[in-house]
Amino acid sequence: MYTLIIPTFNRHDLLLRAIDYYQNFDCTFIIADSSNNKFAHKLPNNIRYKHLPKMNGSKKVCEATKDVTTPYVGLVADDDYFLESSLKSGASFLDDNPDYVSVQGRYYKFELTENQVTFSSRYALHRCYKSVESEDRATRIANTFNPYMHQSYALIRTDVFIKSWKFLDSISVEG
């Protein structure tokens, strides 16, 4: 039902932990690695690897989307972990609600301080069902970010995800 893209750069130690965690998930992962050195470890069947040395962030995500064949796709950082049950719930929600383009859950932060692990909720603590329908672009953007909801790590319909990343890659910033 969904594919998760793991962008990484020179963090193969973190990638090993992520692979160990995700190896039995019932979905496909695509690692988009722009490190100079190729990742040299055996991968489980559900994880594909693309070595894209020196490729910038948006280009490597666009490159990874060329292998996506599922209806939904998302990004996951090489040091973050999703729950499989939550991903399945999100895909089911999108199946049942064709007018929505993305879904995301809660984020929790875990910290080790003086041999004690603490965790706290990050970002929004509430559920937010949003429909942004204005014909005016500026109004749509303003409504999307009020209240602010981090969308980088949401589960998104593949066509919207690809269009968004291609657009992002097309923007040039002059300094």
JSON list of C-alpha atoms in Angstrom, two decimals:
[
{"chain": "A", "resi": 1, "resn": "MET", "atom": "CA", "xyz": [0.00, 0.00, 0.00]},
{"chain": "A", "resi": 2, "resn": "TYR", "atom": "CA", "xyz": [2.85, 2.41, 0.66]},
{"chain": "A", "resi": 3, "resn": "THR", "atom": "CA", "xyz": [6.54, 3.02, 0.10]},
{"chain": "A", "resi": 4, "resn": "LEU", "atom": "CA", "xyz": [8.82, 4.88, 2.48]},
{"chain": "A", "resi": 5, "resn": "ILE", "atom": "CA", "xyz": [11.88, 6.77, 1.25]},
{"chain": "A", "resi": 6, "resn": "ILE", "atom": "CA", "xyz": [14.84, 7.11, 3.60]},
{"chain": "A", "resi": 7, "resn": "PRO", "atom": "CA", "xyz": [17.13, 9.95, 2.47]},
{"chain": "A", "resi": 8, "resn": "THR", "atom": "CA", "xyz": [20.59, 9.73, 4.01]},
{"chain": "A", "resi": 9, "resn": "PHE", "atom": "CA", "xyz": [24.05, 11.22, 3.78]},
{"chain": "A", "resi": 10, "resn": "ASN", "atom": "CA", "xyz": [27.15, 9.90, 5.56]},
{"chain": "A", "resi": 11, "resn": "ARG", "atom": "CA", "xyz": [25.11, 8.24, 8.33]},
{"chain": "A", "resi": 12, "resn": "HIS", "atom": "CA", "xyz": [25.53, 4.56, 7.57]},
{"chain": "A", "resi": 13, "resn": "ASP", "atom": "CA", "xyz": [25.64, 3.73, 11.29]},
{"chain": "A", "resi": 14, "resn": "LEU", "atom": "CA", "xyz": [22.12, 5.14, 11.70]},
{"chain": "A", "resi": 15, "resn": "LEU", "atom": "CA", "xyz": [21.03, 3.41, 8.52]},
{"chain": "A", "resi": 16, "resn": "LEU", "atom": "CA", "xyz": [22.04, 0.04, 9.98]},
{"chain": "A", "resi": 17, "resn": "ARG", "atom": "CA", "xyz": [19.72, 0.65, 12.96]},
{"chain": "A", "resi": 18, "resn": "ALA", "atom": "CA", "xyz": [16.86, 1.72, 10.68]},
{"chain": "A", "resi": 19, "resn": "ILE", "atom": "CA", "xyz": [17.29, -1.35, 8.47]},
{"chain": "A", "resi": 20, "resn": "ASP", "atom": "CA", "xyz": [17.27, -3.61, 11.51]},
{"chain": "A", "resi": 21, "resn": "TYR", "atom": "CA", "xyz": [14.04, -1.96, 12.70]},
{"chain": "A", "resi": 22, "resn": "TYR", "atom": "CA", "xyz": [12.23, -1.93, 9.34]},
{"chain": "A", "resi": 23, "resn": "GLN", "atom": "CA", "xyz": [13.36, -5.28, 7.90]},
{"chain": "A", "resi": 24, "resn": "ASN", "atom": "CA", "xyz": [10.11, -7.09, 8.73]},
{"chain": "A", "resi": 25, "resn": "PHE", "atom": "CA", "xyz": [7.66, -4.35, 7.80]},
{"chain": "A", "resi": 26, "resn": "ASP", "atom": "CA", "xyz": [5.10, -5.25, 5.15]},
{"chain": "A", "resi": 27, "resn": "CYS", "atom": "CA", "xyz": [6.03, -2.41, 2.80]},
{"chain": "A", "resi": 28, "resn": "THR", "atom": "CA", "xyz": [8.84, -1.23, 0.55]},
{"chain": "A", "resi": 29, "resn": "PHE", "atom": "CA", "xyz": [11.63, 1.11, 1.62]},
{"chain": "A", "resi": 30, "resn": "ILE", "atom": "CA", "xyz": [13.92, 2.97, -0.76]},
{"chain": "A", "resi": 31, "resn": "ILE", "atom": "CA", "xyz": [17.17, 4.29, 0.66]},
{"chain": "A", "resi": 32, "resn": "ALA", "atom": "CA", "xyz": [18.37, 7.37, -1.25]},
{"chain": "A", "resi": 33, "resn": "ASP", "atom": "CA", "xyz": [22.00, 7.71, -0.20]},
{"chain": "A", "resi": 34, "resn": "SER", "atom": "CA", "xyz": [24.08, 10.67, -1.41]},
{"chain": "A", "resi": 35, "resn": "SER", "atom": "CA", "xyz": [27.18, 9.66, 0.58]},
{"chain": "A", "resi": 36, "resn": "ASN", "atom": "CA", "xyz": [30.47, 9.41, -1.28]},
{"chain": "A", "resi": 37, "resn": "ASN", "atom": "CA", "xyz": [30.91, 5.82, -0.12]},
{"chain": "A", "resi": 38, "resn": "LYS", "atom": "CA", "xyz": [28.37, 3.20, -1.08]},
{"chain": "A", "resi": 39, "resn": "PHE", "atom": "CA", "xyz": [26.56, 1.38, 1.73]},
{"chain": "A", "resi": 40, "resn": "ALA", "atom": "CA", "xyz": [28.12, -2.10, 1.71]},
{"chain": "A", "resi": 41, "resn": "HIS", "atom": "CA", "xyz": [25.72, -4.24, 3.75]},
{"chain": "A", "resi": 42, "resn": "LYS", "atom": "CA", "xyz": [23.24, -6.93, 2.73]},
{"chain": "A", "resi": 43, "resn": "LEU", "atom": "CA", "xyz": [19.68, -5.64, 2.62]},
{"chain": "A", "resi": 44, "resn": "PRO", "atom": "CA", "xyz": [16.41, -7.45, 3.36]},
{"chain": "A", "resi": 45, "resn": "ASN", "atom": "CA", "xyz": [13.97, -8.02, 0.50]},
{"chain": "A", "resi": 46, "resn": "ASN", "atom": "CA", "xyz": [11.73, -5.07, 1.41]},
{"chain": "A", "resi": 47, "resn": "ILE", "atom": "CA", "xyz": [14.55, -2.49, 1.25]},
{"chain": "A", "resi": 48, "resn": "ARG", "atom": "CA", "xyz": [16.06, -1.14, -1.99]},
{"chain": "A", "resi": 49, "resn": "TYR", "atom": "CA", "xyz": [19.19, 0.96, -2.14]},
{"chain": "A", "resi": 50, "resn": "LYS", "atom": "CA", "xyz": [20.06, 3.80, -4.52]},
{"chain": "A", "resi": 51, "resn": "HIS", "atom": "CA", "xyz": [23.57, 5.21, -4.31]},
{"chain": "A", "resi": 52, "resn": "LEU", "atom": "CA", "xyz": [23.35, 8.79, -5.52]},
{"chain": "A", "resi": 53, "resn": "PRO", "atom": "CA", "xyz": [26.69, 10.37, -4.59]},
{"chain": "A", "resi": 54, "resn": "LYS", "atom": "CA", "xyz": [26.74, 14.13, -4.13]},
{"chain": "A", "resi": 55, "resn": "MET", "atom": "CA", "xyz": [23.08, 14.49, -5.19]},
{"chain": "A", "resi": 56, "resn": "ASN", "atom": "CA", "xyz": [21.16, 17.18, -3.30]},
{"chain": "A", "resi": 57, "resn": "GLY", "atom": "CA", "xyz": [18.13, 16.41, -1.14]},
{"chain": "A", "resi": 58, "resn": "SER", "atom": "CA", "xyz": [15.28, 17.19, -3.53]},
{"chain": "A", "resi": 59, "resn": "LYS", "atom": "CA", "xyz": [17.00, 15.53, -6.50]},
{"chain": "A", "resi": 60, "resn": "LYS", "atom": "CA", "xyz": [17.64, 12.31, -4.59]},
{"chain": "A", "resi": 61, "resn": "VAL", "atom": "CA", "xyz": [14.03, 12.16, -3.38]},
{"chain": "A", "resi": 62, "resn": "CYS", "atom": "CA", "xyz": [12.85, 12.72, -6.98]},
{"chain": "A", "resi": 63, "resn": "GLU", "atom": "CA", "xyz": [15.19, 9.96, -8.13]},
{"chain": "A", "resi": 64, "resn": "ALA", "atom": "CA", "xyz": [13.85, 7.57, -5.48]},
{"chain": "A", "resi": 65, "resn": "THR", "atom": "CA", "xyz": [10.23, 8.24, -6.55]},
{"chain": "A", "resi": 66, "resn": "LYS", "atom": "CA", "xyz": [11.00, 6.69, -9.96]},
{"chain": "A", "resi": 67, "resn": "ASP", "atom": "CA", "xyz": [10.80, 3.29, -8.24]},
{"chain": "A", "resi": 68, "resn": "VAL", "atom": "CA", "xyz": [7.56, 3.95, -6.34]},
{"chain": "A", "resi": 69, "resn": "THR", "atom": "CA", "xyz": [4.61, 1.87, -7.54]},
{"chain": "A", "resi": 70, "resn": "THR", "atom": "CA", "xyz": [2.35, 2.10, -4.48]},
{"chain": "A", "resi": 71, "resn": "PRO", "atom": "CA", "xyz": [-0.58, 4.51, -4.03]},
{"chain": "A", "resi": 72, "resn": "TYR", "atom": "CA", "xyz": [1.04, 6.20, -1.02]},
{"chain": "A", "resi": 73, "resn": "VAL", "atom": "CA", "xyz": [4.57, 7.32, -0.23]},
{"chain": "A", "resi": 74, "resn": "GLY", "atom": "CA", "xyz": [6.32, 9.05, 2.63]},
{"chain": "A", "resi": 75, "resn": "LEU", "atom": "CA", "xyz": [9.69, 10.15, 3.87]},
{"chain": "A", "resi": 76, "resn": "VAL", "atom": "CA", "xyz": [11.29, 8.82, 7.02]},
{"chain": "A", "resi": 77, "resn": "ALA", "atom": "CA", "xyz": [14.54, 10.20, 8.39]},
{"chain": "A", "resi": 78, "resn": "ASP", "atom": "CA", "xyz": [17.36, 7.72, 8.94]},
{"chain": "A", "resi": 79, "resn": "ASP", "atom": "CA", "xyz": [17.12, 8.38, 12.68]},
{"chain": "A", "resi": 80, "resn": "ASP", "atom": "CA", "xyz": [13.31, 8.32, 13.05]},
{"chain": "A", "resi": 81, "resn": "TYR", "atom": "CA", "xyz": [11.02, 5.32, 13.42]},
{"chain": "A", "resi": 82, "resn": "PHE", "atom": "CA", "xyz": [7.42, 4.84, 12.32]},
{"chain": "A", "resi": 83, "resn": "LEU", "atom": "CA", "xyz": [5.05, 2.27, 13.80]},
{"chain": "A", "resi": 84, "resn": "GLU", "atom": "CA", "xyz": [3.82, -0.20, 11.20]},
{"chain": "A", "resi": 85, "resn": "SER", "atom": "CA", "xyz": [0.32, -0.22, 12.71]},
{"chain": "A", "resi": 86, "resn": "SER", "atom": "CA", "xyz": [0.15, 3.58, 12.36]},
{"chain": "A", "resi": 87, "resn": "LEU", "atom": "CA", "xyz": [1.25, 3.46, 8.73]},
{"chain": "A", "resi": 88, "resn": "LYS", "atom": "CA", "xyz": [-1.43, 0.87, 7.99]},
{"chain": "A", "resi": 89, "resn": "SER", "atom": "CA", "xyz": [-4.04, 3.02, 9.75]},
{"chain": "A", "resi": 90, "resn": "GLY", "atom": "CA", "xyz": [-2.93, 6.05, 7.72]},
{"chain": "A", "resi": 91, "resn": "ALA", "atom": "CA", "xyz": [-3.15, 4.16, 4.42]},
{"chain": "A", "resi": 92, "resn": "SER", "atom": "CA", "xyz": [-6.59, 2.87, 5.40]},
{"chain": "A", "resi": 93, "resn": "PHE", "atom": "CA", "xyz": [-7.71, 6.42, 6.23]},
{"chain": "A", "resi": 94, "resn": "LEU", "atom": "CA", "xyz": [-6.56, 7.66, 2.82]},
{"chain": "A", "resi": 95, "resn": "ASP", "atom": "CA", "xyz": [-8.33, 4.74, 1.13]},
{"chain": "A", "resi": 96, "resn": "ASP", "atom": "CA", "xyz": [-11.56, 5.66, 2.90]},
{"chain": "A", "resi": 97, "resn": "ASN", "atom": "CA", "xyz": [-11.19, 9.43, 2.37]},
{"chain": "A", "resi": 98, "resn": "PRO", "atom": "CA", "xyz": [-10.31, 10.20, -1.27]},
{"chain": "A", "resi": 99, "resn": "ASP", "atom": "CA", "xyz": [-10.53, 13.97, -0.71]},
{"chain": "A", "resi": 100, "resn": "TYR", "atom": "CA", "xyz": [-7.53, 13.91, 1.65]},
{"chain": "A", "resi": 101, "resn": "VAL", "atom": "CA", "xyz": [-4.01, 13.91, 0.22]},
{"chain": "A", "resi": 102, "resn": "SER", "atom": "CA", "xyz": [-2.00, 13.17, 3.36]},
{"chain": "A", "resi": 103, "resn": "VAL", "atom": "CA", "xyz": [-2.18, 11.79, 6.85]},
{"chain": "A", "resi": 104, "resn": "GLN", "atom": "CA", "xyz": [0.22, 11.83, 9.76]},
{"chain": "A", "resi": 105, "resn": "GLY", "atom": "CA", "xyz": [0.34, 10.76, 13.36]},
{"chain": "A", "resi": 106, "resn": "ARG", "atom": "CA", "xyz": [2.00, 12.07, 16.46]},
{"chain": "A", "resi": 107, "resn": "TYR", "atom": "CA", "xyz": [5.72, 12.52, 16.94]},
{"chain": "A", "resi": 108, "resn": "TYR", "atom": "CA", "xyz": [7.47, 11.54, 20.14]},
{"chain": "A", "resi": 109, "resn": "LYS", "atom": "CA", "xyz": [10.96, 12.51, 21.19]},
{"chain": "A", "resi": 110, "resn": "PHE", "atom": "CA", "xyz": [13.03, 10.11, 23.29]},
{"chain": "A", "resi": 111, "resn": "GLU", "atom": "CA", "xyz": [16.05, 11.34, 25.23]},
{"chain": "A", "resi": 112, "resn": "LEU", "atom": "CA", "xyz": [18.61, 9.63, 27.43]},
{"chain": "A", "resi": 113, "resn": "THR", "atom": "CA", "xyz": [19.58, 11.84, 30.37]},
{"chain": "A", "resi": 114, "resn": "GLU", "atom": "CA", "xyz": [21.70, 10.49, 33.20]},
{"chain": "A", "resi": 115, "resn": "ASN", "atom": "CA", "xyz": [20.79, 6.85, 32.42]},
{"chain": "A", "resi": 116, "resn": "GLN", "atom": "CA", "xyz": [17.08, 7.61, 32.29]},
{"chain": "A", "resi": 117, "resn": "VAL", "atom": "CA", "xyz": [14.97, 7.61, 29.14]},
{"chain": "A", "resi": 118, "resn": "THR", "atom": "CA", "xyz": [12.30, 10.28, 28.93]},
{"chain": "A", "resi": 119, "resn": "PHE", "atom": "CA", "xyz": [9.89, 10.97, 26.11]},
{"chain": "A", "resi": 120, "resn": "SER", "atom": "CA", "xyz": [7.69, 13.86, 25.17]},
{"chain": "A", "resi": 121, "resn": "SER", "atom": "CA", "xyz": [5.26, 14.70, 22.43]},
{"chain": "A", "resi": 122, "resn": "ARG", "atom": "CA", "xyz": [6.57, 16.88, 19.60]},
{"chain": "A", "resi": 123, "resn": "TYR", "atom": "CA", "xyz": [4.65, 19.27, 17.34]},
{"chain": "A", "resi": 124, "resn": "ALA", "atom": "CA", "xyz": [0.86, 19.35, 17.50]},
{"chain": "A", "resi": 125, "resn": "LEU", "atom": "CA", "xyz": [-0.91, 17.50, 20.28]},
{"chain": "A", "resi": 126, "resn": "HIS", "atom": "CA", "xyz": [-4.28, 17.59, 18.59]},
{"chain": "A", "resi": 127, "resn": "ARG", "atom": "CA", "xyz": [-5.88, 15.95, 15.62]},
{"chain": "A", "resi": 128, "resn": "CYS", "atom": "CA", "xyz": [-6.35, 18.19, 12.67]},
{"chain": "A", "resi": 129, "resn": "TYR", "atom": "CA", "xyz": [-8.64, 17.36, 9.77]},
{"chain": "A", "resi": 130, "resn": "LYS", "atom": "CA", "xyz": [-8.10, 20.05, 7.20]},
{"chain": "A", "resi": 131, "resn": "SER", "atom": "CA", "xyz": [-9.59, 20.86, 3.88]},
{"chain": "A", "resi": 132, "resn": "VAL", "atom": "CA", "xyz": [-7.83, 23.66, 2.04]},
{"chain": "A", "resi": 133, "resn": "GLU", "atom": "CA", "xyz": [-10.08, 24.66, -0.84]},
{"chain": "A", "resi": 134, "resn": "SER", "atom": "CA", "xyz": [-9.57, 28.33, -1.69]},
{"chain": "A", "resi": 135, "resn": "GLU", "atom": "CA", "xyz": [-8.95, 29.23, -5.34]},
{"chain": "A", "resi": 136, "resn": "ASP", "atom": "CA", "xyz": [-6.33, 31.78, -4.26]},
{"chain": "A", "resi": 137, "resn": "ARG", "atom": "CA", "xyz": [-2.82, 30.28, -3.88]},
{"chain": "A", "resi": 138, "resn": "ALA", "atom": "CA", "xyz": [-1.74, 32.61, -1.08]},
{"chain": "A", "resi": 139, "resn": "THR", "atom": "CA", "xyz": [-4.87, 31.82, 0.93]},
{"chain": "A", "resi": 140, "resn": "ARG", "atom": "CA", "xyz": [-4.36, 28.06, 0.43]},
{"chain": "A", "resi": 141, "resn": "ILE", "atom": "CA", "xyz": [-0.78, 28.33, 1.67]},
{"chain": "A", "resi": 142, "resn": "ALA", "atom": "CA", "xyz": [-1.80, 30.45, 4.68]},
{"chain": "A", "resi": 143, "resn": "ASN", "atom": "CA", "xyz": [-4.62, 28.03, 5.56]},
{"chain": "A", "resi": 144, "resn": "THR", "atom": "CA", "xyz": [-2.31, 25.04, 5.21]},
{"chain": "A", "resi": 145, "resn": "PHE", "atom": "CA", "xyz": [0.05, 26.41, 7.85]},
{"chain": "A", "resi": 146, "resn": "ASN", "atom": "CA", "xyz": [-2.52, 27.72, 10.33]},
{"chain": "A", "resi": 147, "resn": "PRO", "atom": "CA", "xyz": [-2.28, 25.91, 12.67]},
{"chain": "A", "resi": 148, "resn": "TYR", "atom": "CA", "xyz": [1.14, 24.69, 11.65]},
{"chain": "A", "resi": 149, "resn": "MET", "atom": "CA", "xyz": [1.33, 20.98, 10.85]},
{"chain": "A", "resi": 150, "resn": "HIS", "atom": "CA", "xyz": [4.67, 19.55, 9.79]},
{"chain": "A", "resi": 151, "resn": "GLN", "atom": "CA", "xyz": [4.05, 17.70, 6.49]},
{"chain": "A", "resi": 152, "resn": "SER", "atom": "CA", "xyz": [7.52, 16.49, 5.55]},
{"chain": "A", "resi": 153, "resn": "TYR", "atom": "CA", "xyz": [7.02, 13.10, 7.17]},
{"chain": "A", "resi": 154, "resn": "ALA", "atom": "CA", "xyz": [3.37, 12.48, 6.35]},
{"chain": "A", "resi": 155, "resn": "LEU", "atom": "CA", "xyz": [2.01, 9.58, 4.31]},
{"chain": "A", "resi": 156, "resn": "ILE", "atom": "CA", "xyz": [0.97, 11.22, 1.02]},
{"chain": "A", "resi": 157, "resn": "ARG", "atom": "CA", "xyz": [-0.78, 10.16, -2.16]},
{"chain": "A", "resi": 158, "resn": "THR", "atom": "CA", "xyz": [2.02, 9.25, -4.56]},
{"chain": "A", "resi": 159, "resn": "ASP", "atom": "CA", "xyz": [0.98, 11.56, -7.41]},
{"chain": "A", "resi": 160, "resn": "VAL", "atom": "CA", "xyz": [0.84, 14.58, -5.08]},
{"chain": "A", "resi": 161, "resn": "PHE", "atom": "CA", "xyz": [4.15, 13.63, -3.43]},
{"chain": "A", "resi": 162, "resn": "ILE", "atom": "CA", "xyz": [5.92, 13.36, -6.80]},
{"chain": "A", "resi": 163, "resn": "LYS", "atom": "CA", "xyz": [4.48, 16.65, -8.11]},
{"chain": "A", "resi": 164, "resn": "SER", "atom": "CA", "xyz": [5.45, 18.44, -4.89]},
{"chain": "A", "resi": 165, "resn": "TRP", "atom": "CA", "xyz": [9.05, 17.17, -4.92]},
{"chain": "A", "resi": 166, "resn": "LYS", "atom": "CA", "xyz": [9.49, 17.91, -8.63]},
{"chain": "A", "resi": 167, "resn": "PHE", "atom": "CA", "xyz": [8.26, 21.44, -7.99]},
{"chain": "A", "resi": 168, "resn": "LEU", "atom": "CA", "xyz": [10.60, 21.81, -5.02]},
{"chain": "A", "resi": 169, "resn": "ASP", "atom": "CA", "xyz": [13.51, 20.58, -7.13]},
{"chain": "A", "resi": 170, "resn": "SER", "atom": "CA", "xyz": [12.68, 23.13, -9.85]},
{"chain": "A", "resi": 171, "resn": "ILE", "atom": "CA", "xyz": [13.06, 26.09, -7.51]},
{"chain": "A", "resi": 172, "resn": "SER", "atom": "CA", "xyz": [16.44, 27.76, -7.68]},
{"chain": "A", "resi": 173, "resn": "VAL", "atom": "CA", "xyz": [17.72, 29.96, -4.92]},
{"chain": "A", "resi": 174, "resn": "GLU", "atom": "CA", "xyz": [20.14, 32.71, -5.81]},
{"chain": "A", "resi": 175, "resn": "GLY", "atom": "CA", "xyz": [22.36, 33.99, -3.05]}
]
